[in-house]
Short mmCIF file of C-alpha atoms in Angstrom, two decimals:
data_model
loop_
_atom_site.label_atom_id
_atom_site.label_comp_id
_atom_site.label_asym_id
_atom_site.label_seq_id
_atom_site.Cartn_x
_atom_site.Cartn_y
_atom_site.Cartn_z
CA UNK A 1 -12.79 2.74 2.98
CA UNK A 2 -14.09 5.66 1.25
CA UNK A 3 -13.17 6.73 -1.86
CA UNK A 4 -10.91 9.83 -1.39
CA UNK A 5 -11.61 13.12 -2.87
CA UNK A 6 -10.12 14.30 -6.05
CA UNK A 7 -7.95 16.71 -4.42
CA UNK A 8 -5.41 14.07 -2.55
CA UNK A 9 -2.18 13.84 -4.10
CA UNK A 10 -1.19 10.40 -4.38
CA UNK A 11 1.02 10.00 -1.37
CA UNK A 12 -2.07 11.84 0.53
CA UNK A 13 -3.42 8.70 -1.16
CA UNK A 14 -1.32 6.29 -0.21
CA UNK A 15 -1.27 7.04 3.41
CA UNK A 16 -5.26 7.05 3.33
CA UNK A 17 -5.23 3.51 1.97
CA UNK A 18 -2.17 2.31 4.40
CA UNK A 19 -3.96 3.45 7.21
CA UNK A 20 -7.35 2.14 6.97
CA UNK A 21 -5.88 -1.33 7.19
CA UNK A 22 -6.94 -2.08 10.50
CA UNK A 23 -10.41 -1.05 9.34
CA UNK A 24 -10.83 -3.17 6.81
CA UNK A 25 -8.33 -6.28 7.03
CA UNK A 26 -10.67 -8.25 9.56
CA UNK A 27 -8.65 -11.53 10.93
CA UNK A 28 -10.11 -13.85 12.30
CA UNK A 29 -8.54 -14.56 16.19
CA UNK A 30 -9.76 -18.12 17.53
CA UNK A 31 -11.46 -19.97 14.75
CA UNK A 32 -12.00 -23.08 16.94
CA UNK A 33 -14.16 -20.79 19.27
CA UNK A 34 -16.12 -19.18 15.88
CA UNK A 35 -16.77 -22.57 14.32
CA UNK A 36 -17.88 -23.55 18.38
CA UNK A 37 -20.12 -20.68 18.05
CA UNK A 38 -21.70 -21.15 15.43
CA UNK A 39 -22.80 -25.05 16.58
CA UNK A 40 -24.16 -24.06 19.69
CA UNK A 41 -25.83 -21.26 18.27
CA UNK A 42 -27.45 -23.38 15.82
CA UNK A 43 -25.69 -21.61 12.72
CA UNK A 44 -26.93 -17.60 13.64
CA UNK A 45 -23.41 -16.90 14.36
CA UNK A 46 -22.98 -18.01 11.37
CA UNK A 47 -24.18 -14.83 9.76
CA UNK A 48 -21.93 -12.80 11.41
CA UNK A 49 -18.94 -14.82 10.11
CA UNK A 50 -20.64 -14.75 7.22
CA UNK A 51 -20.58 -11.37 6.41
CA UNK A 52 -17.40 -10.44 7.64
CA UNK A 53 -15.74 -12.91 5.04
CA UNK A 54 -17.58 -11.15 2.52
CA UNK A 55 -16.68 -7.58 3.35
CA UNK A 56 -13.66 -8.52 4.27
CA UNK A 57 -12.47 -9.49 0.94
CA UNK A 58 -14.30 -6.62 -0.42
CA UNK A 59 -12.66 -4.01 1.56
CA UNK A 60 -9.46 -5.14 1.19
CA UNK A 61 -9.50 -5.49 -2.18
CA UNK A 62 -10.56 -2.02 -2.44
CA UNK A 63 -7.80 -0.43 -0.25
CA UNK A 64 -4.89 -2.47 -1.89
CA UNK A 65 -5.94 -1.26 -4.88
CA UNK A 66 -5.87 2.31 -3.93
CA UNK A 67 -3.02 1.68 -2.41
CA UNK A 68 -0.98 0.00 -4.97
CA UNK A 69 -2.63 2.42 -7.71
CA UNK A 70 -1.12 5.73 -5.80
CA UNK A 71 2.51 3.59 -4.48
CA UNK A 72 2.29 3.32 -8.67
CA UNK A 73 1.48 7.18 -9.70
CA UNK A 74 4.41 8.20 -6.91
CA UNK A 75 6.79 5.80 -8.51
CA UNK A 76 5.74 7.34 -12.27
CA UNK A 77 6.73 10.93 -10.51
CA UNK A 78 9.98 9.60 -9.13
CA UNK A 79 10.87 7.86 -12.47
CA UNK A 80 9.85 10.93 -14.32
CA UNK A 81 12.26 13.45 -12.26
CA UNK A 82 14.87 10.53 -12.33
CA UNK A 83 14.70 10.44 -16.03
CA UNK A 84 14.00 6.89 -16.08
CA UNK A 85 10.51 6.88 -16.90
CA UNK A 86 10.89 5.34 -20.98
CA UNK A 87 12.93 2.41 -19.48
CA UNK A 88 10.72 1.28 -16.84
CA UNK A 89 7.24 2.08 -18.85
CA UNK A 90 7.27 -2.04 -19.67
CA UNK A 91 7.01 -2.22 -15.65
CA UNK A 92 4.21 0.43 -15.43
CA UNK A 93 2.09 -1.33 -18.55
CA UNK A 94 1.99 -4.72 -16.61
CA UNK A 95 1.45 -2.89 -13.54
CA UNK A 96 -2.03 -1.34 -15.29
CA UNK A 97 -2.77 -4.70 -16.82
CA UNK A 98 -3.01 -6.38 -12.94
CA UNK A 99 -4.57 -3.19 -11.51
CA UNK A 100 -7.53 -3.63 -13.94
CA UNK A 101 -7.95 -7.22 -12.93
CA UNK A 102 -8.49 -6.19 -9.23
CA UNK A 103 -10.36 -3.07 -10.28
CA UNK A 104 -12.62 -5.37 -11.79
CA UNK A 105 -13.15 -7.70 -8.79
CA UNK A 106 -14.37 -4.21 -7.06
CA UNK A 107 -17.43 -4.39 -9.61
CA UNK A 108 -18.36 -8.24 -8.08
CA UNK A 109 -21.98 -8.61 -6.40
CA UNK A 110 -20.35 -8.89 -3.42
CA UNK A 111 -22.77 -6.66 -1.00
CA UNK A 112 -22.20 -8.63 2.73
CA UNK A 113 -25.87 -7.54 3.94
CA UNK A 114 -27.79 -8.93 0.93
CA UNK A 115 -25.57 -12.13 1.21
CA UNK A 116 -26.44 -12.49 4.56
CA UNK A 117 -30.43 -11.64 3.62
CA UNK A 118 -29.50 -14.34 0.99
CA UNK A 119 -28.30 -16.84 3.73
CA UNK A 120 -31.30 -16.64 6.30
CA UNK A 121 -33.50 -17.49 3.10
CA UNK A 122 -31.60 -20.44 1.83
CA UNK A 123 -28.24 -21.87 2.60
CA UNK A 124 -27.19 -22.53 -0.61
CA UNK A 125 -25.90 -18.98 -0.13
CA UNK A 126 -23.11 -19.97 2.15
CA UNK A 127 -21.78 -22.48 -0.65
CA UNK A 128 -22.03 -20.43 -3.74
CA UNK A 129 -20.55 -17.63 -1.01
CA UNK A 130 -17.00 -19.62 -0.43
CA UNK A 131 -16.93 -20.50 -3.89
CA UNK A 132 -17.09 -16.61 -4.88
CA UNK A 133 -14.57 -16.21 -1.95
CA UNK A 134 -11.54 -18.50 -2.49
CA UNK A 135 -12.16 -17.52 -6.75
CA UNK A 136 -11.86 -13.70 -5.65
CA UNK A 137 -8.86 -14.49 -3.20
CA UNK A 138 -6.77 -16.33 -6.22
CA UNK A 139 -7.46 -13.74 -8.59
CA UNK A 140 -6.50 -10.71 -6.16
CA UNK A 141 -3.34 -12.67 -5.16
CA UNK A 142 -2.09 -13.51 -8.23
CA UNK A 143 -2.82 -9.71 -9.48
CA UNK A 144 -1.60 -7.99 -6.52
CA UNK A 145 1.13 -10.39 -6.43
CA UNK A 146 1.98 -9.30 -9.94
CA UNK A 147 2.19 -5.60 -8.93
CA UNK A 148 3.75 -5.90 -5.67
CA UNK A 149 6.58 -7.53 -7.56
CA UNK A 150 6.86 -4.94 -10.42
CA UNK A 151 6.60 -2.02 -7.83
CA UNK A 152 9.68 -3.97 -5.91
CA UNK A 153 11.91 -3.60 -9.56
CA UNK A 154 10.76 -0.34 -10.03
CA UNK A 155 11.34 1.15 -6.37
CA UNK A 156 14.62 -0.70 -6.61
CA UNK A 157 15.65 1.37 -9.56
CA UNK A 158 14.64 3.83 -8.37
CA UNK A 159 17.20 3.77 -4.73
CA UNK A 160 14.59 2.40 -2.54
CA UNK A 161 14.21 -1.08 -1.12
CA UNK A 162 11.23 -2.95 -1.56
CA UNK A 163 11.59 -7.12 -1.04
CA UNK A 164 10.03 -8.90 -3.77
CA UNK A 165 7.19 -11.08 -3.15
CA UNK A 166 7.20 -14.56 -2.42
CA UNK A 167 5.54 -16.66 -5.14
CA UNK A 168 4.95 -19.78 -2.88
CA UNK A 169 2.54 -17.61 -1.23
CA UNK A 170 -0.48 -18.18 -3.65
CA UNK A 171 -3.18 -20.91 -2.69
CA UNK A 172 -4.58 -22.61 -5.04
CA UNK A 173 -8.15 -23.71 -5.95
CA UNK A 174 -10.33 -25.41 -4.25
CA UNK A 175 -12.03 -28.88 -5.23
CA UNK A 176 -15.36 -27.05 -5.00
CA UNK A 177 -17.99 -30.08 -6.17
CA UNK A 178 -15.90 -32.23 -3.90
CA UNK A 179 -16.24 -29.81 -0.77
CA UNK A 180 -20.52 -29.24 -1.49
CA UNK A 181 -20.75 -33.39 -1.66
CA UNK A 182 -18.70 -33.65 1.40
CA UNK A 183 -20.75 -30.66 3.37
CA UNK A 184 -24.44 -32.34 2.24
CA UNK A 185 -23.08 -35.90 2.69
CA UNK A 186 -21.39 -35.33 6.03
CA UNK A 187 -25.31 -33.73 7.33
CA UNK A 188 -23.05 -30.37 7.73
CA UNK A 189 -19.87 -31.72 9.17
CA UNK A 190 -17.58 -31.02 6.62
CA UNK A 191 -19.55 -27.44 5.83
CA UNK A 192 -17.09 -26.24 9.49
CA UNK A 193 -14.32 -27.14 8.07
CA UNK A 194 -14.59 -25.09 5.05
CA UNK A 195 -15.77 -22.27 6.85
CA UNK A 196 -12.40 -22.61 9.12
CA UNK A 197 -10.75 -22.71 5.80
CA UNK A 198 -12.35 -19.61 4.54
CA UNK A 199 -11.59 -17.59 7.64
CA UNK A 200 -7.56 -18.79 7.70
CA UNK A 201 -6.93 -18.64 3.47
CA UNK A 202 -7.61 -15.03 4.04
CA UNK A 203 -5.80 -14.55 7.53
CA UNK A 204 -2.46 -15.91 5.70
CA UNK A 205 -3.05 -13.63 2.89
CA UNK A 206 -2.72 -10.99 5.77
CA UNK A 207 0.40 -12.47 6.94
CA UNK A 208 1.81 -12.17 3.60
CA UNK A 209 0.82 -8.63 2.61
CA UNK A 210 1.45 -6.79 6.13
CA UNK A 211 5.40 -6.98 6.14
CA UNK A 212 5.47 -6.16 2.21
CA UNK A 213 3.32 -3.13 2.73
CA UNK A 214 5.19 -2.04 5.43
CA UNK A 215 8.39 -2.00 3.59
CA UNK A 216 6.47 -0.15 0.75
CA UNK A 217 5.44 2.66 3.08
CA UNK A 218 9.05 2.74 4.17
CA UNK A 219 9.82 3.68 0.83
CA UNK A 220 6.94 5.82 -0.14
CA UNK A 221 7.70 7.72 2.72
CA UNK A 222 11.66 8.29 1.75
CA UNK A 223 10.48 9.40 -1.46
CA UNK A 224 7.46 11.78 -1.02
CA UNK A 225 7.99 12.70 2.88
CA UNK A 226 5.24 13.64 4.91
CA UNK A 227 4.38 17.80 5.08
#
């Protein structure tokens, strides 16, 4: 998504960001048939899954942070008019403190066209590439998770309801020296799997962030309705 002009207020924001969602969180429908693909092929389609996991992950991290940043200048309003702004600053301040983790994720080599460039020219690429992925994933999760469930207190104070997050949600890491061995020892075998695993990590992530980002535009909407 592009980066909106200066002149949005932050619910113009907000609904921006909400609405680009089908344009930028890509899932994945019939992984059997991508990883079939792919084999038959001979790895080109590859490429194309390839780069979709990359921008993927880049373009959602992007909107959920534009998102969550204007969902969090809205709720600062709100608080302000409510007079409640001094007791929920300690919500804001961790709020920032996870925002700047997945601001800094947006500053990640993650360009899907030179990756794929990358690919055709060695496959390495594709292994240092789902590292980079699943590392990226845990550390937007656990931030966004962070603020989602901060916003939830705060919107909650403020007479709206937001549901918290569910903690169980987060994945964690993978055994990544154990996964290369298994890929070069298994003459590529194992390399689909991971691949499958790359494409449904991410599709769950989806599953887990739609319904809460719903709710949140159910309440950003009460509050700052719509001209």
């Amino acid at each position: 998504p592009g980066v909106p002009p200066p002149s949005m207020t932050p619910a113009e924001r907000f609904r921006m960001a909400y609405g680009a969602r089908a344009q930028t969180d890509y899932y994945f429908e019939g992984m059997g048939m991508v990883i079939f693909l792919t084999i038959i092929t001979c790895g080109i389609f590859g490429f194309y899954v390839f780069y979709q996991l990359m921008k993927r992950m880049r373009d959602h991290n992007r909107r959920r942070l534009d998102l969550l940043e204007s969902a969090t200048e809205i709720a600062w309003q709100r608080a302000s008019e409510q007079g409640v702004a001094e007791e929920l600053r300690p919500n804001f301040e961790r709020i920032a403190t996870n925002v700047a983790v997945m601001r800094g994720l947006t500053t990640e080599f993650r360009d899907p066209g030179i990756w794929v460039i990358i690919a055709v020219l060695t496959s390495i690429a594709y292994f240092v590439g789902f590292v980079f992925l699943d590392g990226d994933l845990i550390k937007h999760d656990q931030a966004e998770g962070a603020v989602e469930a901060e916003l939830s207190a705060i919107f909650a104070r403020l007479g709206q309801n937001v549901p918290a997050p569910d903690p169980s949600r987060q994945k964690g890491k993978q055994n990544y020296a154990g996964r290369i061995v298994a890929s070069i020892f298994s003459c590529g075998v194992y390399f689909y799997w991971w691949m499958y695993n790359e494409m449904d990590d991410v599709n769950k992530h989806f599953l887990w962030n739609w319904p809460w980002e719903d709710s949140l535009a159910g309440a950003v909407n009460a509050m700052a309705p719509a001209e």
